[in-house]
Short mmCIF file of C-alpha atoms in Angstrom, two decimals:
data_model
loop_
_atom_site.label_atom_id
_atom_site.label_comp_id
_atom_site.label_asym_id
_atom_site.label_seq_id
_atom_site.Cartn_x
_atom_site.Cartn_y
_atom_site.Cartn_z
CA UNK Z 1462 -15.49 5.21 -6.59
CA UNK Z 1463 -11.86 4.92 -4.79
CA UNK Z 1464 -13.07 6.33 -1.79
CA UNK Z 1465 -15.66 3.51 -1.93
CA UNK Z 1466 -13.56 1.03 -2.79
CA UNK Z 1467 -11.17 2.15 0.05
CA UNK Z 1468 -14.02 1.92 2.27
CA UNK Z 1469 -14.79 -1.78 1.66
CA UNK Z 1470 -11.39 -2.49 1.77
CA UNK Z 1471 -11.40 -1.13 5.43
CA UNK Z 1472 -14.70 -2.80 6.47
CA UNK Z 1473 -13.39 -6.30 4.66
CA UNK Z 1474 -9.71 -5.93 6.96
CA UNK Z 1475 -11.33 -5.05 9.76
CA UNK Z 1476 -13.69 -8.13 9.62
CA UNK Z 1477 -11.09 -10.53 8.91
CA UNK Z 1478 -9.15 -9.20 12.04
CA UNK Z 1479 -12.02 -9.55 14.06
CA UNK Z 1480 -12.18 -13.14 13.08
CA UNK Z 1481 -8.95 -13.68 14.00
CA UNK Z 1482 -9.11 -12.17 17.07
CA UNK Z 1483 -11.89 -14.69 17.62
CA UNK Z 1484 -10.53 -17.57 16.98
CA UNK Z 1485 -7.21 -16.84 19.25
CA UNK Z 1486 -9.48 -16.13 22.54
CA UNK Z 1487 -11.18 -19.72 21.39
CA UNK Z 1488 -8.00 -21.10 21.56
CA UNK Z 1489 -6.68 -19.39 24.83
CA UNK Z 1490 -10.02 -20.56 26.54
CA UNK Z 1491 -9.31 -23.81 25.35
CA UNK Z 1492 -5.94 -23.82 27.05
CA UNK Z 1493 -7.15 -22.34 30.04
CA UNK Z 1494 -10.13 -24.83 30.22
CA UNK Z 1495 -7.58 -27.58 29.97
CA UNK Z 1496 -10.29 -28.69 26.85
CA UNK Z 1497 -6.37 -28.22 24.75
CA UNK Z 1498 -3.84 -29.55 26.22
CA UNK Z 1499 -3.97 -32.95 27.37
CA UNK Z 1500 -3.40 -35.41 24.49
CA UNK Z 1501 -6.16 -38.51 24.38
CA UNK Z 1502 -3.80 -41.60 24.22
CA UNK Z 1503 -4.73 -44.90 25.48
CA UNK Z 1504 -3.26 -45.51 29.38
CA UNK Z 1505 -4.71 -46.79 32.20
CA UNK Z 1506 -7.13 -46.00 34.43
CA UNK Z 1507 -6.68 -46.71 38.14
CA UNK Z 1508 -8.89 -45.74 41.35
CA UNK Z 1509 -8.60 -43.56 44.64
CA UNK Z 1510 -10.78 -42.93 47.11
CA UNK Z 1511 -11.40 -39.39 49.14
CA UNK Z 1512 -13.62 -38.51 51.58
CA UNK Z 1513 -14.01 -34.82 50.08
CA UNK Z 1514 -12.66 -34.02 46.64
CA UNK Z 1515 -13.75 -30.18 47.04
CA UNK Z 1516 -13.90 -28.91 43.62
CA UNK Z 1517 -12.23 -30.76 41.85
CA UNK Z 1518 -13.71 -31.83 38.04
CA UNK Z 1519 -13.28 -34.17 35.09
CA UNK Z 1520 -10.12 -33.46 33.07
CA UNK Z 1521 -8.24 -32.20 36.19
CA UNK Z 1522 -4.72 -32.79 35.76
CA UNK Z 1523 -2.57 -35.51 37.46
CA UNK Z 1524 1.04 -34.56 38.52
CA UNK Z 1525 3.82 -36.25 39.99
CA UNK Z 1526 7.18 -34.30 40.90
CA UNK Z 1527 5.39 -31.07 38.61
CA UNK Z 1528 5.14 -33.57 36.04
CA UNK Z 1529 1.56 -33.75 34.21
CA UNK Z 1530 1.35 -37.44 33.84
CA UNK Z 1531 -2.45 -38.18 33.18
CA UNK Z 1532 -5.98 -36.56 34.34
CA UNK Z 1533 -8.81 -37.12 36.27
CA UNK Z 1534 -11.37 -39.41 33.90
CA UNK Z 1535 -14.10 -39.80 35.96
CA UNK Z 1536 -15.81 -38.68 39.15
CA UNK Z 1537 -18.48 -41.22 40.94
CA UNK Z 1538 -19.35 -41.78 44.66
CA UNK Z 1539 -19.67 -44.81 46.49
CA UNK Z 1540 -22.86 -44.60 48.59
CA UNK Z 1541 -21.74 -47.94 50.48
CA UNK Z 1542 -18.72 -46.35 52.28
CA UNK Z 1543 -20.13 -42.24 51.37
CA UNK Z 1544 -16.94 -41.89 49.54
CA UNK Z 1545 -15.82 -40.37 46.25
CA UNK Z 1546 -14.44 -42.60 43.53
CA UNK Z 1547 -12.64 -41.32 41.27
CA UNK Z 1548 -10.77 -42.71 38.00
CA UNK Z 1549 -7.42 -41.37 37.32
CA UNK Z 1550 -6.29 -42.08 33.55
CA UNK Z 1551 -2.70 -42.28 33.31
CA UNK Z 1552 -0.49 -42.13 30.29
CA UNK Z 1553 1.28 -45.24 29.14
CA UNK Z 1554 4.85 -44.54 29.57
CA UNK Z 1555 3.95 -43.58 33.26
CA UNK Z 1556 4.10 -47.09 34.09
CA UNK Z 1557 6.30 -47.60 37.05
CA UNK Z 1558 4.13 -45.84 39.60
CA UNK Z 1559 4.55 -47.77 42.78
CA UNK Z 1560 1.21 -49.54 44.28
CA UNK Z 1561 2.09 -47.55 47.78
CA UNK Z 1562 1.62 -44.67 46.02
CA UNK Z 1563 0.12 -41.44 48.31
CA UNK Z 1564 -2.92 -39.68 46.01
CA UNK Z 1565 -3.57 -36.00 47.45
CA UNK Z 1566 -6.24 -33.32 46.15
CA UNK Z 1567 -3.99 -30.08 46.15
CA UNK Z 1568 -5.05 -26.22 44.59
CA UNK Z 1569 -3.14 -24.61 42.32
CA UNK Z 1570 -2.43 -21.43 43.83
CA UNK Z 1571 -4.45 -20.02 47.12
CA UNK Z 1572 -7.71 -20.25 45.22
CA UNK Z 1573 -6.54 -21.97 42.36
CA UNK Z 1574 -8.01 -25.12 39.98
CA UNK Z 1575 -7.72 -28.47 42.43
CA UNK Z 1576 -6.00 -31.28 40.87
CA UNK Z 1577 -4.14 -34.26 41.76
CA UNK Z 1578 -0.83 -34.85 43.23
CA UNK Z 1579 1.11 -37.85 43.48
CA UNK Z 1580 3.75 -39.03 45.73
CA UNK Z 1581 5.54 -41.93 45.00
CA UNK Z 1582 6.12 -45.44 47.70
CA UNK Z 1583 8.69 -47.29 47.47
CA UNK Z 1584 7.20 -50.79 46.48
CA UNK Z 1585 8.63 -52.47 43.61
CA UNK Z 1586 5.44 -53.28 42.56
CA UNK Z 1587 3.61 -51.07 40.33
CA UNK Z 1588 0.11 -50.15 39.37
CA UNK Z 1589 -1.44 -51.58 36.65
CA UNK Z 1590 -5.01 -51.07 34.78
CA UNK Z 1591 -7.93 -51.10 37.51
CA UNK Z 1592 -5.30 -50.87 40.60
CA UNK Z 1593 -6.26 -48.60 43.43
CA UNK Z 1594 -4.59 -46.08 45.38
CA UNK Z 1595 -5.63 -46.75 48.83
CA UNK Z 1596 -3.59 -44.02 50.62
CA UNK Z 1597 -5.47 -40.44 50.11
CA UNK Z 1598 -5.57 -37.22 51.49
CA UNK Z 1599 -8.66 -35.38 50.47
CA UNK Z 1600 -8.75 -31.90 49.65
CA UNK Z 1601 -8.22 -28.77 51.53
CA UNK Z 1602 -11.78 -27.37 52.31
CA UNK Z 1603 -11.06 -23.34 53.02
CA UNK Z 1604 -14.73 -22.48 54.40
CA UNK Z 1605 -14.35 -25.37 56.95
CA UNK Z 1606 -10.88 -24.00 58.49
CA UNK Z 1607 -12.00 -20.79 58.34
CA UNK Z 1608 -15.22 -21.40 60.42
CA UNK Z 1609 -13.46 -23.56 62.72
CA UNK Z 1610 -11.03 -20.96 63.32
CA UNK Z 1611 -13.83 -18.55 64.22
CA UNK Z 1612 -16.06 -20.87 66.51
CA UNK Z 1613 -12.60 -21.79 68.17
CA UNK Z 1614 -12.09 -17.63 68.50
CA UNK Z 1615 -15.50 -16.76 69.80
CA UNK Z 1616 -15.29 -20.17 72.44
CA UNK Z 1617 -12.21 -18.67 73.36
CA UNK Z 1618 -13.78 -14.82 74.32
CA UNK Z 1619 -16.90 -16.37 75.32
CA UNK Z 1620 -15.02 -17.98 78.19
CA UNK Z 1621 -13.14 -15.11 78.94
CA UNK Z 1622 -9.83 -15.36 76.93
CA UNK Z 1623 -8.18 -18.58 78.50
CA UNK Z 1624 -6.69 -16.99 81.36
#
């Protein structure tokens, strides 16, 4: 009967360390998801304008100087101009961004997330709910250098080095 009782003991700690071994990859996925760790608080949404946002995704973060100061809301494309649109939602008390503010899409890393980096201007003026960023930089495509570093290669021995 104790050896039984030890037994159940064992199955019933073993179980309950299972579960919480569960529920802490849940919450690391979370974090690395970036599903955790961006507070919903009312800010304000403003616009920029790329002509290739790579891979970047909904809930991206937006930095400025390092500094997480909001995330990317939404992702929509313009089929007027055949650009991307997308809605930045920035927190409150990141309210003095200037209107000549540069947007660019930049990777975390070499092959890293993509997110959002911002540069400030220096107008006095500053963006408000619905403003747009109209200076962009879109993001760094990796296949596209690459190949144009090898058709620029085989031009160059196809024409017999350049000399």
């Amino acid at each position: 009967m104790a050896n039984s009782r030890f037994s159940l003991l064992t199955e019933a700690a073993v179980g309950a360390m299972m579960l919480l071994g569960g529920i802490a990859l849940f919450f690391l996925a979370m974090q690395v998801s970036n599903l955790g760790g961006f507070k919903r608080v009312s800010g304000y949404q403003v616009e920029a304008r790329f002509d290739n946002i790579g891979g970047l995704k909904v809930r991206s973060p937006v930095t400025m100087a390092g500094v997480r100061i909001g995330e990317v809301s939404s992702i929509g494309f313009d089929s007027t101009t055949y650009e991307a649109v997308v809605t930045l939602d920035l927190l409150p008390e990141f309210n003095q961004v200037p209107t000549d503010t540069f947007a660019k899409i930049l990777t975390q890393g070499i092959l890293g997330e993509q997110y959002i980096g911002l540069d400030p201007g220096g107008s006095e003026q500053y963006l408000q709910q619905d403003s747009e960023i109209t200076m962009t930089q879109s993001a760094f495509v990796l296949e596209e250098i690459v190949g144009q570093f090898l058709f620029s290669k085989a031009e160059e021995s196809s024409t017999g080095g350049g000399f």
